[in-house]
Amino acid sequence: MEIDLTPKSSKSVYGSDGGSYFSWSPSDLPMLKEGNIGASKISLQKNGLAMPSYSNSAKVAYVLQGSGTAEVIAVKEGDAIALSFGVVTWWFNKEDTELVVLFMGDTSKGHKAGEFTEFALTGANGIFTGFTTEFVSRAWDLEEDKVKELVGSQKSTGIIKVKDGFQMPEPSEEDRKGMALNCLEAPLDVDIKNGGRVVVLNTKNLPLVEQVGLGADLVRIDAGSMCSPGFSCDSAYQVSYIVRGSGRAQIVGVDGKRKMEIRVEAGNLFIVPRFFVVSKIAAEEGMDWFSIISTPNPIFCHLAGRTSASFNVAPETEQHFRSKRTNAEIFFPAPN
């Protein structure tokens, strides 16, 4: 499988004084098309509003920075939200700190492989602006002159900045239940001293991922520590975004050849093909990454640690090999 696996950063698609929309293109990252995966980000300044829209792709959203509102849900850094096909969403930031949200998802049922298509409800490219005034008038029971005024007032697209004091619906903490999981506050699924920590999103802690058909996890490894070589053993793709820090990554293919050896840093996105083995080592500042996996309850196999594989060597050699990794699970702290 000869395909470019090099990590890439997103590119700006459009923006205004309210914020910007960024995405990764299959032309830059071919594995997006190969895996039917889309990825994008929004950044909202104070009073920035990403106007209501729906997508043809199921997604997982992850709040990289700041706090704000997603529809009627209050969101903050570390929140993961599962978004089903066709769900109308809008995002708003009333705080001084920039709100940055990552989206990754499945484009297999979308219009373009490897790219999200968003359908705006309002603005110059809103859905109802394409209908005649007769149809809009009858659908919303409005006089045609009011419809012309309404359609004519839709000048902006995508992201806007609202005026100070503009009243938005206030979110309720009750609305978060079952809709969002904060990966920085949730119980840890793996916690290895001086090694790393993992929170896995699945159907137990965020039931909506079953509807979306995607699993996800947040992995944080300490300075110099290593994530054991491993692969998804249920034929899933792994799509990883580097949230913080930097490090080195190696990917080995099915033919036993190293397909990639590269430095990765915050803002990079890279995709591991099905059954390919990946391992990462953090630099001195440590490294965090958020990943989606193309199955709602992912299963990983690690080739080192207590769940490691067998080798065709003499018993004493295998015993020596295994004895080096009897306590660690999937993270190995930096050598002394």
Coordinates of C-alpha atoms in Angstrom, one line a residue:
M1 CA 0.0 0.0 0.0
E2 CA 2.0 3.0 -1.3
I3 CA 0.3 6.1 0.0
D4 CA 1.6 9.3 1.6
L5 CA 1.2 9.0 5.4
T6 CA 2.9 12.3 6.2
P7 CA 1.2 14.3 8.9
K8 CA -0.4 17.6 7.8
S9 CA -1.7 20.8 9.4
S10 CA -5.1 22.2 8.4
K11 CA -5.6 25.1 5.9
S12 CA -7.9 28.1 6.3
V13 CA -11.0 27.8 4.1
Y14 CA -12.9 31.0 5.1
G15 CA -13.2 33.4 8.0
S16 CA -14.4 36.8 9.3
D17 CA -13.7 38.9 12.3
G18 CA -15.8 36.4 14.2
G19 CA -13.5 33.5 13.5
S20 CA -12.3 31.0 10.9
Y21 CA -13.0 27.5 9.4
F22 CA -10.1 25.2 8.7
S23 CA -10.0 21.8 7.0
W24 CA -7.7 19.0 5.8
S25 CA -8.0 18.2 2.1
P26 CA -7.6 14.7 0.6
S27 CA -5.3 16.3 -2.0
D28 CA -2.9 17.1 0.8
L29 CA -3.6 14.0 3.0
P30 CA -4.6 11.2 0.6
M31 CA -5.5 8.8 3.5
L32 CA -8.6 10.9 4.1
K33 CA -10.1 9.7 0.8
E34 CA -8.7 6.2 1.3
G35 CA -10.3 5.9 4.7
N36 CA -13.4 7.9 4.0
I37 CA -12.5 10.3 6.8
G38 CA -13.1 14.0 7.1
A39 CA -11.4 16.5 9.5
S40 CA -11.9 20.2 10.2
K41 CA -11.6 22.9 12.9
I42 CA -13.4 26.1 13.8
S43 CA -11.9 28.9 15.8
L44 CA -14.2 31.6 17.3
Q45 CA -13.2 34.9 18.7
K46 CA -15.2 36.7 21.3
N47 CA -18.9 37.0 20.1
G48 CA -18.1 34.7 17.2
L49 CA -21.0 32.6 15.9
A50 CA -20.7 29.6 13.6
M51 CA -24.2 29.8 12.1
P52 CA -26.6 26.9 12.1
S53 CA -25.8 24.1 9.7
Y54 CA -26.0 20.3 9.4
S55 CA -23.6 17.8 7.8
N56 CA -23.8 14.8 5.6
S57 CA -21.2 13.0 7.9
A58 CA -21.3 11.6 11.4
K59 CA -18.6 13.3 13.5
V60 CA -16.9 13.5 16.9
A61 CA -16.2 17.1 18.1
Y62 CA -13.4 17.8 20.6
V63 CA -12.9 21.2 22.2
L64 CA -9.2 22.0 22.0
Q65 CA -9.4 25.4 23.7
G66 CA -11.7 27.8 25.4
S67 CA -15.4 27.5 26.3
G68 CA -18.7 28.3 24.7
T69 CA -22.0 27.0 23.6
A70 CA -22.9 24.2 21.2
E71 CA -26.6 24.6 20.6
V72 CA -28.0 24.3 24.1
I73 CA -24.9 22.6 25.6
A74 CA -22.3 24.4 27.5
V75 CA -18.9 23.2 26.3
K76 CA -15.3 23.7 27.5
E77 CA -11.8 22.5 26.8
G78 CA -11.6 18.7 26.9
D79 CA -15.2 18.1 25.9
A80 CA -16.0 15.4 23.3
I81 CA -19.4 15.4 21.6
A82 CA -20.8 12.8 19.2
L83 CA -22.7 14.4 16.3
S84 CA -25.0 12.2 14.2
F85 CA -25.9 12.6 10.5
G86 CA -28.1 15.6 9.9
V87 CA -28.0 17.1 13.4
V88 CA -28.3 20.9 13.2
T89 CA -25.5 22.6 15.2
W90 CA -24.3 26.1 15.9
W91 CA -21.4 27.2 18.0
F92 CA -21.0 30.5 20.0
N93 CA -18.2 32.0 22.0
K94 CA -19.0 34.8 24.5
E95 CA -15.6 34.7 26.3
D96 CA -12.3 36.6 25.6
T97 CA -10.4 33.3 25.1
E98 CA -10.6 31.9 21.6
L99 CA -12.8 28.8 21.3
V100 CA -11.2 26.1 19.1
V101 CA -13.1 22.9 18.2
L102 CA -11.8 19.9 16.2
F103 CA -14.2 17.7 14.1
M104 CA -13.3 14.3 12.8
G105 CA -15.7 11.8 11.2
D106 CA -16.9 9.4 8.6
T107 CA -17.6 10.5 5.1
S108 CA -18.6 7.2 3.6
K109 CA -22.2 8.4 3.2
G110 CA -21.2 11.9 2.2
H111 CA -21.1 13.7 -1.2
K112 CA -17.3 13.6 -1.3
A113 CA -14.9 11.0 0.1
G114 CA -12.6 12.5 2.7
E115 CA -14.4 15.9 3.0
F116 CA -17.3 17.2 5.0
T117 CA -20.2 18.9 3.3
E118 CA -22.0 21.5 5.4
F119 CA -25.6 22.6 4.7
A120 CA -26.2 26.1 6.0
L121 CA -29.7 27.0 7.3
T122 CA -29.1 30.7 7.4
G123 CA -26.9 33.3 5.7
A124 CA -26.3 34.1 2.0
N125 CA -25.9 30.4 1.2
G126 CA -28.7 29.2 3.5
I127 CA -31.0 26.4 2.3
F128 CA -34.2 28.4 2.1
T129 CA -32.6 31.2 0.0
G130 CA -32.7 28.7 -2.9
F131 CA -36.5 28.4 -2.8
T132 CA -38.8 30.8 -4.5
T133 CA -40.7 33.3 -2.3
E134 CA -43.9 31.3 -3.0
F135 CA -42.4 28.2 -1.4
V136 CA -40.9 30.0 1.6
S137 CA -44.1 31.9 2.1
R138 CA -46.2 28.8 2.2
A139 CA -43.8 26.8 4.3
W140 CA -43.4 29.5 7.0
D141 CA -46.8 31.1 6.6
L142 CA -45.4 34.5 5.8
E143 CA -46.4 37.2 3.4
E144 CA -44.3 37.3 0.3
D145 CA -43.0 40.8 1.0
K146 CA -41.8 39.6 4.4
V147 CA -40.1 36.7 2.7
K148 CA -38.3 39.0 0.3
E149 CA -37.1 41.1 3.2
L150 CA -36.0 38.0 5.1
V151 CA -34.1 36.5 2.2
G152 CA -32.6 39.8 1.2
S153 CA -31.2 40.3 4.7
Q154 CA -29.1 37.1 4.6
K155 CA -25.7 38.6 3.7
S156 CA -23.2 36.7 5.8
T157 CA -21.9 33.2 5.4
G158 CA -20.4 30.6 7.8
I159 CA -19.0 32.5 10.8
I160 CA -20.1 36.0 11.9
K161 CA -19.4 38.3 14.9
V162 CA -22.5 39.4 16.8
K163 CA -22.8 42.6 18.6
D164 CA -22.1 43.0 22.3
G165 CA -25.2 42.3 24.4
F166 CA -26.8 40.0 21.7
Q167 CA -28.9 37.5 23.6
M168 CA -28.2 33.8 22.9
P169 CA -30.0 30.9 24.5
E170 CA -28.5 30.0 27.8
P171 CA -27.2 26.5 28.1
S172 CA -28.2 24.2 30.9
E173 CA -25.9 21.8 32.8
E174 CA -28.7 19.3 32.6
D175 CA -28.5 19.2 28.8
R176 CA -25.0 18.0 28.9
K177 CA -25.9 14.6 30.3
G178 CA -25.4 11.9 27.7
M179 CA -24.4 14.5 25.1
A180 CA -20.8 15.3 26.1
L181 CA -17.9 13.7 28.0
N182 CA -15.0 15.8 29.3
C183 CA -11.9 13.8 28.6
L184 CA -9.8 15.8 31.1
E185 CA -12.1 15.0 34.0
A186 CA -13.4 11.5 33.1
P187 CA -12.1 8.4 35.0
L188 CA -8.9 7.2 33.4
D189 CA -8.9 3.9 31.5
V190 CA -5.1 3.6 31.7
D191 CA -2.9 5.4 34.1
I192 CA 0.8 4.6 34.2
K193 CA 3.1 6.6 36.5
N194 CA 5.6 8.7 34.5
G195 CA 4.3 7.0 31.4
G196 CA 0.8 8.1 30.2
R197 CA -2.9 8.2 30.6
V198 CA -5.9 7.3 28.4
V199 CA -9.6 8.1 28.4
V200 CA -11.5 6.0 25.9
L201 CA -14.9 7.1 24.5
N202 CA -17.2 4.2 23.8
T203 CA -20.9 3.2 24.1
K204 CA -20.7 3.0 27.9
N205 CA -19.5 6.5 28.8
L206 CA -21.0 8.3 25.7
P207 CA -23.8 6.2 24.3
L208 CA -24.2 8.5 21.3
V209 CA -21.0 7.1 19.7
E210 CA -23.0 4.0 18.7
Q211 CA -25.3 6.2 16.5
V212 CA -22.2 7.9 15.1
G213 CA -20.4 4.6 14.5
L214 CA -17.1 6.0 15.8
G215 CA -15.0 5.5 18.9
A216 CA -12.4 8.0 20.2
D217 CA -9.7 8.5 22.9
L218 CA -7.5 11.1 24.4
V219 CA -4.0 9.9 25.1
R220 CA -1.5 12.0 27.1
I221 CA 2.1 10.7 27.5
D222 CA 4.8 12.2 29.6
A223 CA 8.2 13.6 28.6
G224 CA 10.3 11.0 26.9
S225 CA 7.8 8.2 27.4
M226 CA 6.8 5.7 24.7
C227 CA 3.5 4.4 23.5
S228 CA 3.9 0.7 22.8
P229 CA 3.8 -0.4 19.2
G230 CA 0.2 -1.5 18.5
F231 CA -2.6 -1.7 15.9
S232 CA -6.3 -1.8 15.7
C233 CA -7.2 -5.4 15.6
D234 CA -10.8 -4.9 14.4
S235 CA -9.9 -3.4 11.0
A236 CA -10.5 0.2 12.0
Y237 CA -8.6 3.3 10.9
Q238 CA -6.9 5.5 13.6
V239 CA -7.1 9.2 12.9
S240 CA -4.9 11.2 15.4
Y241 CA -4.6 14.9 16.0
I242 CA -1.7 16.2 18.1
V243 CA -3.3 18.4 20.7
R244 CA -0.2 19.4 22.7
G245 CA 3.6 18.9 22.6
S246 CA 5.6 17.0 20.0
G247 CA 7.4 13.8 19.5
R248 CA 8.4 11.1 17.0
A249 CA 6.2 8.5 15.3
Q250 CA 6.9 5.4 13.3
I251 CA 4.4 3.4 11.3
V252 CA 5.2 -0.1 10.0
G253 CA 3.1 -1.7 7.2
V254 CA 1.9 -5.2 6.6
D255 CA 5.1 -6.1 4.7
G256 CA 7.2 -5.3 7.7
K257 CA 8.6 -2.2 6.2
R258 CA 8.7 1.2 7.9
K259 CA 6.2 3.4 6.1
M260 CA 6.8 6.5 8.1
E261 CA 9.3 8.0 10.6
I262 CA 8.7 11.6 11.3
R263 CA 8.4 14.3 14.0
V264 CA 4.9 15.2 14.9
E265 CA 3.8 18.4 16.6
A266 CA 0.7 20.2 17.9
G267 CA -1.7 20.8 15.0
N268 CA -0.7 17.8 12.9
L269 CA -3.2 15.2 11.8
F270 CA -2.2 11.8 10.6
I271 CA -4.0 8.5 9.8
V272 CA -2.9 5.0 10.5
P273 CA -4.1 2.5 7.9
R274 CA -5.9 -0.7 9.0
F275 CA -3.7 -3.2 10.7
F276 CA -0.6 -1.0 10.4
V277 CA 1.5 -0.8 13.6
V278 CA 2.2 2.6 15.1
S279 CA 4.4 3.8 18.0
K280 CA 5.2 7.2 19.4
I281 CA 7.8 8.7 21.7
A282 CA 7.2 12.1 23.3
A283 CA 9.7 14.9 23.3
E284 CA 10.7 16.7 26.5
E285 CA 7.4 18.6 26.8
G286 CA 5.3 15.4 26.5
M287 CA 2.6 14.9 23.9
D288 CA -1.2 14.6 23.9
W289 CA -3.3 13.4 21.0
F290 CA -7.0 12.9 20.3
S291 CA -8.0 10.1 18.0
I292 CA -11.1 8.7 16.4
I293 CA -11.4 5.1 15.5
S294 CA -13.8 3.9 12.8
T295 CA -15.7 1.7 15.1
P296 CA -17.7 2.6 18.3
N297 CA -16.0 0.1 20.6
P298 CA -12.4 -0.1 19.4
I299 CA -10.1 -3.0 20.3
F300 CA -6.3 -2.5 20.2
C301 CA -3.5 -5.1 20.2
H302 CA -0.1 -4.0 21.6
L303 CA 3.1 -5.8 20.7
A304 CA 5.0 -5.0 23.9
G305 CA 4.0 -5.1 27.6
R306 CA 1.8 -7.8 29.2
T307 CA -0.3 -8.3 26.1
S308 CA 2.7 -8.7 23.7
A309 CA 3.1 -11.2 20.9
S310 CA 5.2 -14.4 20.6
F311 CA 8.5 -14.8 18.8
N312 CA 10.2 -17.7 17.1
V313 CA 13.2 -17.8 19.5
A314 CA 14.6 -20.1 22.1
P315 CA 12.6 -20.2 25.4
E316 CA 15.3 -18.6 27.4
T317 CA 15.6 -15.7 24.9
E318 CA 11.8 -15.2 24.9
Q319 CA 11.7 -15.3 28.7
H320 CA 14.4 -12.6 28.9
F321 CA 12.6 -10.6 26.3
R322 CA 9.3 -10.8 28.2
S323 CA 10.9 -10.2 31.6
K324 CA 11.7 -6.7 30.5
R325 CA 8.1 -5.7 30.2
T326 CA 6.2 -7.5 33.0
N327 CA 4.7 -4.4 34.7
A328 CA 4.0 -1.9 32.0
E329 CA 0.9 -2.0 30.0
I330 CA 1.1 0.2 26.9
F331 CA 3.3 3.2 28.1
F332 CA 7.0 3.0 28.9
P333 CA 8.5 5.9 30.9
A334 CA 11.6 7.6 29.7
P335 CA 14.8 5.7 30.4
N336 CA 16.7 6.8 33.5

